[in-house]
Amino acid sequence: MNKRPQHDLFQNSQRLVYDDAVDLTLQSLLAYGPQHDHWAVAWSGGKDSSATLTLIVHLIEVGRLPRPKTLSVFYADTRQELPPLAAAATEVMEGLKRRGNWIRTEIVRAPLDKRFLVYILGRGVPPPNNNTLRWCTRQIKVDPMAAAVERRLAELELPENETVLMITGVRQGESAIRDRRIEMSCGKDGAECGQGWYQKILPEAKGIRGRIATLAPLLHWRVCNVWDWLKIYAPSEDYGGWATRVIADAYGGDEAEEINARTGCIGCPLASQEKALETILLNPDWAYLSPLLGLKPLYRELREPRHRLRKAGVEVLKDGSIGKNPQRMGPLTFEARLMGLSRVLEIQAACNEAAERLGRPRIDILNAEEEARIRELIDLGTWPDGWDGDEPTADIPLNLIFPDGSVQPLLV
Ligand code: SF4
C-alpha cells in the first residue's frame, strides 16, 4: 500500500477545478454513509463507476469520509468487456486488495447458461435489441449482482432493520438533478450500461428487497469532471495511484470528452455505433483487436429471418389463451448457432494470434467451458421455452394471420 500522505482535494493549494462537484459528492456521502456500517459498490469497470469507486476510497484515505466497517466492491464481468477496460479493472482490483481487508472485492458473473454468448448460441435466443427483446442487462448484469449482494448480506448477518449502502456510478449531469430523472437507457452517448438498473431495479430484486439503500454520489457530475478525475488526479500517487488513465485512454485520451462513447459489451447490439471499440482501435497498442469489429454485424445478421424460426399461425399459450403476436419470429436455428459460434471463435483466434505475435494481452470472450456448453446445448436439441424446433424458418412465406385469427392467403 502506498504510505505517502495523500493530498486532500479540499486543501486550498490543491483545489480541483471541479471542487463544487466533488463537494456535493462528499456532502451526499457524509449525509448517508454514516447511517450504514457496510457499503457496497456496483462497479462495471466503465468510466463513471470507476470514478465513483476510486474517489470514495480516496476520500476515506484522506480522512474526509469516515471509513465503513466493510466496503464490498462487486465487479460486474459480462465476459464481453472491452479488453483495455478489463485490464484496468484487474489493476484497480489489485490496488483495492492492497488497502486491507476492510475492502472485499468480488468478480460477479452470470451463471454459465445465462451468459451472453451461451444464451444466444447454446439456447438459441436471438441477440437483444432495443424493441422487444432487451433481455441482456437484467440477465448478465442485474440478476448476478443481486445474487452476489444477497450472499454478502447473508455473510454479514445484519440485524433485521439494518441496510447496506449500495453505491452506483449513475451520472446524469446537472439537468438530471433538476428533473430527478434516472436514465435506464444505455444506448445513448456517454452512458454506462447497467448503472441505472443497479440504481433502480436492484433494490427491488428478490432476496434483497428492503435490505439495501442506493446512492449515486456522482449523479451531478459532468463528463469533463469524470475525465479530469480519471486522467489527471486518480492516477497520481497523491490521490491513490489508480490505474484509471487507461480507462480514459480507451475512450480517446484527450479527445475522450468530445467522443463521449458509451460503456458496455463489445459489439453491443443496442448501441447504434461502436464508438468505444473504434476509438480503442485508433491506439496502435490495441489496433490488433480490429477483428472484434466483426461481432456487431454478426449479432445483426443473426436476427435475420433466414436464421430463425417462426410460429406458423396463431399461438395457443400454456394457459390456453391465444398469443397476441401470431407468426412471431423466434429462436436461432442450430445451423445459425453453429455459424455464429465458428465466427466468434475465428474473431477471438485472430485477435489472439496477433496478441501472441506482438506480445500483447490475449482476449477471452468465449472460453473452452462456454464453447463446450454451447455445443452440448445444441447436441441436446435445446430450444427456448415455448418452441420445439419443428416450426418453419422465418424466411418461408406463409399465409398472413392477423391477431383475430383471420387469414390473408399468400399472394402467388
Ligand atoms: S452493453 Fe449492450 S449487450 Fe451488454 S448488457 Fe448492456 S445493452 Fe446488453
Coordinates of C-alpha atoms and ligand atoms in Angstrom, one line a residue:
M1 CA 0.0 0.0 0.0
N2 CA 1.2 3.5 -0.7
K3 CA 2.4 5.0 2.5
R4 CA 2.9 8.6 1.2
P5 CA 0.5 11.0 2.7
Q6 CA -2.2 11.7 0.1
H7 CA -3.3 15.1 -0.9
D8 CA -6.7 16.3 0.2
L9 CA -8.9 17.6 -2.6
F10 CA -10.1 20.3 -0.3
Q11 CA -6.8 21.9 0.7
N12 CA -6.7 25.3 -0.8
S13 CA -3.5 24.7 -2.7
Q14 CA -4.9 21.5 -4.3
R15 CA -8.4 22.6 -5.0
L16 CA -9.7 20.9 -8.2
V17 CA -11.4 22.9 -10.9
Y18 CA -14.5 20.9 -10.2
D19 CA -14.4 21.2 -6.4
D20 CA -18.0 22.1 -6.3
A21 CA -18.9 18.8 -7.9
V22 CA -16.7 16.8 -5.5
D23 CA -18.0 18.9 -2.6
L24 CA -21.6 17.9 -3.4
T25 CA -20.5 14.2 -3.7
L26 CA -18.9 14.4 -0.3
Q27 CA -21.9 16.0 1.2
S28 CA -24.2 13.2 -0.1
L29 CA -21.8 10.6 1.2
L30 CA -21.5 12.3 4.6
A31 CA -25.2 12.5 4.8
Y32 CA -26.0 8.9 4.0
G33 CA -22.8 7.0 4.6
P34 CA -22.6 7.1 8.4
Q35 CA -26.1 5.6 8.6
H36 CA -24.7 2.3 7.3
D37 CA -21.9 0.2 8.7
H38 CA -21.5 -1.7 5.5
W39 CA -21.1 -0.2 2.0
A40 CA -21.0 -1.8 -1.4
V41 CA -20.2 -0.6 -4.9
A42 CA -21.8 -2.0 -8.1
W43 CA -18.8 -1.5 -10.4
S44 CA -18.8 -2.2 -14.1
G45 CA -15.3 -1.1 -14.9
G46 CA -16.6 1.8 -17.1
K47 CA -15.7 5.4 -16.5
D48 CA -18.5 6.6 -14.2
S49 CA -18.4 3.6 -11.8
S50 CA -14.6 3.6 -11.8
A51 CA -14.5 7.3 -10.9
T52 CA -17.0 6.7 -8.2
L53 CA -15.1 3.8 -6.6
T54 CA -11.7 5.4 -6.7
L55 CA -12.9 8.7 -5.4
I56 CA -14.7 7.2 -2.5
V57 CA -11.6 5.2 -1.5
H58 CA -9.5 8.3 -1.8
L59 CA -11.9 10.4 0.3
I60 CA -11.8 7.7 3.0
E61 CA -8.0 7.5 2.9
V62 CA -7.5 11.3 3.4
G63 CA -9.9 11.2 6.3
R64 CA -12.7 13.2 4.6
L65 CA -15.1 10.3 4.9
P66 CA -15.5 8.0 7.9
R67 CA -14.5 4.5 6.9
P68 CA -17.3 2.0 6.9
K69 CA -16.7 -1.4 8.6
T70 CA -16.6 -3.0 5.2
L71 CA -16.7 -1.9 1.6
S72 CA -17.8 -4.7 -0.8
V73 CA -16.7 -4.0 -4.3
F74 CA -18.7 -6.1 -6.8
Y75 CA -17.1 -6.0 -10.3
A76 CA -19.7 -6.9 -12.9
D77 CA -17.9 -9.0 -15.6
T78 CA -20.2 -9.7 -18.6
R79 CA -17.3 -11.7 -20.3
Q80 CA -17.8 -9.2 -23.2
E81 CA -15.8 -6.4 -21.7
L82 CA -13.6 -4.2 -23.8
P83 CA -10.0 -5.5 -23.3
P84 CA -8.3 -2.3 -22.0
L85 CA -11.1 -1.7 -19.5
A86 CA -10.9 -5.3 -18.3
A87 CA -7.2 -4.9 -17.9
A88 CA -7.7 -1.6 -16.0
A89 CA -10.3 -3.3 -13.8
T90 CA -7.9 -6.0 -12.8
E91 CA -5.3 -3.5 -11.8
V92 CA -7.8 -1.4 -9.8
M93 CA -8.8 -4.5 -8.0
E94 CA -5.2 -5.2 -7.1
G95 CA -5.0 -1.7 -5.7
L96 CA -8.1 -2.3 -3.7
K97 CA -6.7 -5.5 -2.2
R98 CA -3.5 -3.8 -1.1
R99 CA -5.6 -1.4 1.0
G100 CA -6.5 -4.0 3.6
N101 CA -9.3 -6.4 4.3
W102 CA -12.0 -3.8 5.0
I103 CA -12.4 -3.8 1.2
R104 CA -13.7 -7.0 -0.2
T105 CA -13.6 -7.5 -3.9
E106 CA -15.7 -10.0 -5.8
I107 CA -16.0 -10.7 -9.6
V108 CA -19.6 -11.1 -10.4
R109 CA -20.6 -13.2 -13.5
A110 CA -23.8 -14.7 -14.7
P111 CA -24.2 -18.5 -14.3
L112 CA -22.8 -20.4 -17.4
D113 CA -26.1 -21.0 -19.2
K114 CA -27.2 -17.3 -18.7
R115 CA -24.0 -15.7 -20.1
F116 CA -24.4 -13.6 -23.3
L117 CA -22.9 -16.0 -25.8
V118 CA -24.1 -19.2 -24.2
Y119 CA -27.6 -17.9 -24.1
I120 CA -27.6 -16.9 -27.7
L121 CA -25.6 -19.7 -29.3
G122 CA -26.5 -22.5 -26.9
R123 CA -30.1 -21.8 -26.0
G124 CA -30.8 -20.1 -29.3
V125 CA -32.3 -16.8 -28.0
P126 CA -31.6 -14.1 -30.6
P127 CA -29.2 -11.2 -29.7
P128 CA -31.0 -8.5 -27.8
N129 CA -32.5 -5.4 -29.5
N130 CA -34.0 -2.1 -28.4
N131 CA -37.6 -3.1 -29.1
T132 CA -39.0 -6.3 -27.9
L133 CA -36.0 -8.3 -26.7
R134 CA -33.9 -6.4 -24.2
W135 CA -33.0 -9.5 -22.1
C136 CA -29.3 -8.9 -21.6
T137 CA -28.9 -6.2 -19.0
R138 CA -31.1 -7.8 -16.4
Q139 CA -29.7 -11.3 -17.1
I140 CA -26.0 -10.6 -17.4
K141 CA -25.7 -7.7 -15.0
V142 CA -28.5 -7.1 -12.6
D143 CA -29.5 -10.7 -11.6
P144 CA -25.9 -11.8 -10.9
M145 CA -25.3 -8.6 -9.0
A146 CA -28.5 -9.2 -6.9
A147 CA -27.3 -12.8 -6.2
A148 CA -23.9 -11.6 -5.1
V149 CA -25.4 -8.9 -2.8
E150 CA -27.7 -11.5 -1.3
R151 CA -24.8 -13.8 -0.5
R152 CA -22.9 -10.9 1.1
L153 CA -25.9 -9.9 3.1
A154 CA -26.1 -13.4 4.5
E155 CA -22.3 -13.4 5.4
L156 CA -22.6 -10.0 7.2
E157 CA -25.5 -11.4 9.3
L158 CA -27.0 -7.9 9.6
P159 CA -29.8 -7.3 12.1
E160 CA -33.3 -7.1 10.5
N161 CA -33.6 -3.3 10.3
E162 CA -30.0 -2.6 9.1
T163 CA -29.4 -1.9 5.4
V164 CA -26.2 -1.9 3.3
L165 CA -25.5 1.3 1.3
M166 CA -25.2 0.3 -2.3
I167 CA -23.3 2.9 -4.3
T168 CA -23.6 3.2 -8.0
G169 CA -21.9 5.3 -10.7
V170 CA -25.2 6.7 -12.2
R171 CA -24.3 10.1 -13.6
Q172 CA -26.8 12.3 -15.3
G173 CA -25.3 15.8 -15.1
E174 CA -27.0 18.9 -13.8
S175 CA -30.2 18.7 -15.9
A176 CA -31.0 15.3 -14.4
I177 CA -30.6 16.7 -10.9
R178 CA -33.2 19.3 -11.7
D179 CA -35.5 16.7 -13.3
R180 CA -34.9 14.0 -10.6
R181 CA -34.6 11.6 -13.5
I182 CA -32.5 8.4 -13.6
E183 CA -32.0 7.2 -17.2
M184 CA -32.4 3.4 -17.8
S185 CA -31.1 3.8 -21.3
C186 CA -27.6 2.6 -22.0
G187 CA -27.7 3.2 -25.7
K188 CA -27.0 6.9 -25.6
D189 CA -23.7 8.5 -25.8
G190 CA -21.7 8.7 -22.6
A191 CA -23.9 6.3 -20.7
E192 CA -22.6 3.3 -18.8
C193 CA -24.8 0.2 -19.3
G194 CA -26.2 -1.2 -16.1
Q195 CA -25.6 1.6 -13.7
G196 CA -29.2 3.0 -13.9
W197 CA -30.5 -0.6 -13.5
Y198 CA -28.4 -1.1 -10.4
Q199 CA -29.8 2.1 -9.0
K200 CA -33.5 1.5 -9.8
I201 CA -34.1 -2.3 -10.1
L202 CA -31.5 -3.8 -7.8
P203 CA -33.2 -2.5 -4.6
E204 CA -36.4 -4.4 -5.7
A205 CA -34.7 -7.7 -6.5
K206 CA -35.9 -10.8 -4.8
G207 CA -33.8 -11.7 -1.8
I208 CA -32.5 -8.2 -1.2
R209 CA -35.7 -6.1 -1.3
G210 CA -35.7 -3.7 1.7
R211 CA -32.1 -4.6 2.6
I212 CA -30.1 -2.1 0.6
A213 CA -30.3 1.6 0.1
T214 CA -28.8 3.1 -3.0
L215 CA -26.8 6.2 -3.5
A216 CA -25.4 7.8 -6.7
P217 CA -22.9 10.3 -5.4
L218 CA -21.7 11.4 -8.9
L219 CA -25.2 12.0 -10.2
H220 CA -24.5 15.6 -10.9
W221 CA -21.0 15.2 -12.4
R222 CA -20.4 16.4 -15.9
V223 CA -18.4 14.2 -18.2
C224 CA -15.5 16.6 -18.0
N225 CA -15.3 16.1 -14.3
V226 CA -15.1 12.3 -14.8
W227 CA -12.3 12.6 -17.3
D228 CA -10.3 15.0 -15.1
W229 CA -10.5 12.6 -12.2
L230 CA -9.7 9.5 -14.2
K231 CA -6.9 11.1 -16.3
I232 CA -5.2 13.6 -14.0
Y233 CA -6.0 13.1 -10.4
A234 CA -6.7 9.4 -9.7
P235 CA -3.5 8.1 -11.4
S236 CA -1.3 10.4 -9.3
E237 CA 0.2 8.8 -6.2
D238 CA -1.2 11.7 -4.2
Y239 CA -4.7 10.7 -5.0
G240 CA -4.3 6.9 -4.7
G241 CA -2.2 5.9 -7.8
W242 CA -5.1 4.3 -9.5
A243 CA -4.8 2.6 -13.0
T244 CA -7.6 4.8 -14.4
R245 CA -5.7 6.6 -17.1
V246 CA -6.0 3.6 -19.3
I247 CA -9.8 3.9 -19.0
A248 CA -9.7 7.5 -20.3
D249 CA -7.2 6.4 -23.0
A250 CA -9.6 3.7 -24.1
Y251 CA -12.2 6.4 -24.6
G252 CA -9.9 8.6 -26.7
G253 CA -7.5 10.2 -24.2
D254 CA -7.5 13.9 -24.6
E255 CA -10.5 13.6 -27.1
A256 CA -12.5 11.5 -24.7
E257 CA -14.7 14.3 -23.6
E258 CA -15.8 15.1 -27.2
I259 CA -16.1 11.4 -28.3
N260 CA -18.2 10.7 -25.2
A261 CA -18.5 7.0 -26.0
R262 CA -20.9 4.8 -24.1
T263 CA -19.6 1.9 -22.0
G264 CA -20.8 -1.6 -22.4
C265 CA -20.3 -5.0 -24.1
I266 CA -18.1 -5.4 -27.2
G267 CA -20.5 -5.2 -30.2
C268 CA -23.5 -4.3 -28.1
P269 CA -26.5 -4.8 -30.4
L270 CA -28.3 -2.0 -28.7
A271 CA -25.8 0.8 -29.4
S272 CA -26.2 2.5 -32.8
Q273 CA -22.4 2.9 -33.1
E274 CA -19.3 1.1 -31.8
K275 CA -17.6 4.3 -30.7
A276 CA -15.6 2.9 -27.8
L277 CA -14.2 0.0 -29.7
E278 CA -13.4 2.2 -32.8
T279 CA -11.6 4.6 -30.5
I280 CA -9.6 1.9 -28.9
L281 CA -8.5 0.6 -32.3
L282 CA -7.1 4.0 -33.2
N283 CA -4.5 3.4 -30.5
P284 CA -1.6 1.4 -32.1
D285 CA -1.2 -0.7 -28.9
W286 CA -4.8 -2.0 -29.3
A287 CA -5.1 -2.0 -33.1
Y288 CA -4.6 -5.8 -33.2
L289 CA -8.1 -6.1 -31.8
S290 CA -9.7 -5.0 -35.0
P291 CA -11.3 -8.4 -35.7
L292 CA -13.7 -7.6 -32.8
L293 CA -15.4 -5.2 -35.2
G294 CA -17.0 -8.4 -36.7
L295 CA -19.1 -9.0 -33.6
K296 CA -21.7 -6.3 -34.1
P297 CA -22.5 -7.2 -37.8
L298 CA -22.7 -10.9 -36.7
Y299 CA -25.3 -10.1 -34.0
R300 CA -27.3 -8.1 -36.6
E301 CA -27.1 -10.9 -39.1
L302 CA -28.3 -13.5 -36.5
R303 CA -31.6 -11.5 -36.1
E304 CA -32.4 -12.0 -39.8
P305 CA -35.4 -14.2 -40.7
R306 CA -33.3 -16.9 -42.5
H307 CA -31.6 -17.7 -39.3
R308 CA -34.7 -18.0 -37.1
L309 CA -37.9 -20.0 -36.6
R310 CA -41.3 -18.5 -36.9
K311 CA -44.7 -19.6 -35.4
A312 CA -46.7 -20.8 -38.3
G313 CA -50.0 -19.4 -37.1
V314 CA -51.9 -18.3 -34.0
E315 CA -50.2 -19.5 -30.9
V316 CA -52.1 -21.2 -28.0
L317 CA -50.2 -20.3 -24.8
K318 CA -49.7 -22.5 -21.8
D319 CA -52.7 -21.1 -20.0
G320 CA -54.9 -21.8 -23.0
S321 CA -55.1 -18.2 -24.1
I322 CA -54.3 -17.0 -27.6
G323 CA -51.0 -15.2 -28.1
K324 CA -51.2 -11.6 -29.3
N325 CA -48.4 -11.9 -31.8
P326 CA -49.2 -14.6 -34.5
Q327 CA -46.4 -15.7 -36.7
R328 CA -43.8 -14.1 -34.4
M329 CA -40.2 -14.8 -35.1
G330 CA -38.3 -16.8 -32.5
P331 CA -35.1 -18.6 -31.8
L332 CA -32.0 -19.3 -33.9
T333 CA -31.7 -22.5 -35.9
F334 CA -29.0 -24.9 -35.0
E335 CA -27.2 -24.1 -38.2
A336 CA -27.2 -20.4 -37.4
R337 CA -25.9 -21.0 -33.9
L338 CA -23.0 -23.1 -35.2
M339 CA -22.3 -20.5 -37.8
G340 CA -22.3 -17.8 -35.0
L341 CA -20.1 -20.0 -32.8
S342 CA -17.5 -20.5 -35.5
R343 CA -17.5 -16.8 -36.4
V344 CA -16.9 -15.8 -32.7
L345 CA -14.1 -18.4 -32.4
E346 CA -12.5 -17.1 -35.6
I347 CA -12.6 -13.5 -34.3
Q348 CA -11.2 -14.5 -31.0
A349 CA -8.4 -16.6 -32.6
A350 CA -7.5 -13.8 -35.0
C351 CA -7.1 -11.4 -32.1
N352 CA -5.1 -13.9 -30.0
E353 CA -2.8 -14.8 -32.9
A354 CA -1.9 -11.1 -33.3
A355 CA -1.6 -10.8 -29.5
E356 CA 1.0 -13.6 -29.4
R357 CA 2.9 -12.2 -32.3
L358 CA 3.0 -8.7 -30.8
G359 CA 3.4 -9.7 -27.1
R360 CA 0.1 -8.0 -26.2
P361 CA -2.8 -9.2 -23.9
R362 CA -5.0 -12.0 -25.2
I363 CA -8.7 -11.7 -25.2
D364 CA -11.2 -14.1 -23.7
I365 CA -14.8 -13.6 -24.7
L366 CA -15.6 -17.3 -25.1
N367 CA -13.6 -19.8 -23.1
A368 CA -13.4 -23.6 -23.5
E369 CA -16.1 -24.3 -20.9
E370 CA -18.5 -21.9 -22.6
E371 CA -17.8 -23.3 -26.0
A372 CA -18.3 -26.9 -24.7
R373 CA -21.6 -25.9 -23.1
I374 CA -22.9 -24.3 -26.3
R375 CA -22.1 -27.4 -28.3
E376 CA -23.7 -29.6 -25.6
L377 CA -26.9 -27.5 -25.6
I378 CA -27.1 -27.7 -29.4
D379 CA -26.5 -31.5 -29.3
L380 CA -29.3 -31.8 -26.7
G381 CA -31.6 -30.0 -29.1
T382 CA -32.3 -27.1 -26.7
W383 CA -34.9 -24.5 -27.6
P384 CA -36.2 -21.6 -25.6
D385 CA -39.5 -22.1 -23.7
G386 CA -42.5 -22.3 -26.0
W387 CA -40.6 -23.6 -29.0
D388 CA -40.0 -27.2 -30.0
G389 CA -37.9 -26.8 -33.2
D390 CA -40.4 -28.0 -35.7
E391 CA -41.6 -24.5 -36.6
P392 CA -40.7 -23.3 -40.1
T393 CA -37.8 -20.9 -40.6
A394 CA -38.9 -17.3 -40.7
D395 CA -37.9 -16.7 -44.3
I396 CA -40.5 -19.2 -45.6
P397 CA -43.6 -17.2 -47.0
L398 CA -46.8 -18.1 -45.1
N399 CA -50.4 -17.1 -45.3
L400 CA -50.7 -13.9 -43.3
I401 CA -52.6 -14.4 -40.0
F402 CA -54.0 -11.5 -38.0
P403 CA -54.3 -11.3 -34.2
D404 CA -58.1 -12.0 -34.5
G405 CA -57.3 -15.2 -36.3
S406 CA -58.4 -14.1 -39.8
V407 CA -56.2 -15.2 -42.7
Q408 CA -54.9 -13.5 -45.8
P409 CA -53.8 -16.2 -48.2
L410 CA -50.4 -15.9 -49.7
L411 CA -50.5 -13.9 -53.0
V412 CA -48.9 -16.1 -55.7
Ligands
SF4_1 S1 -23.9 -3.3 -23.1 FE1 -25.4 -3.8 -24.6 S2 -25.3 -6.1 -24.8 FE2 -24.2 -5.5 -22.9 S3 -25.8 -5.7 -21.3 FE3 -25.8 -3.5 -22.0 S4 -27.4 -3.4 -23.5 FE4 -26.9 -5.6 -23.3

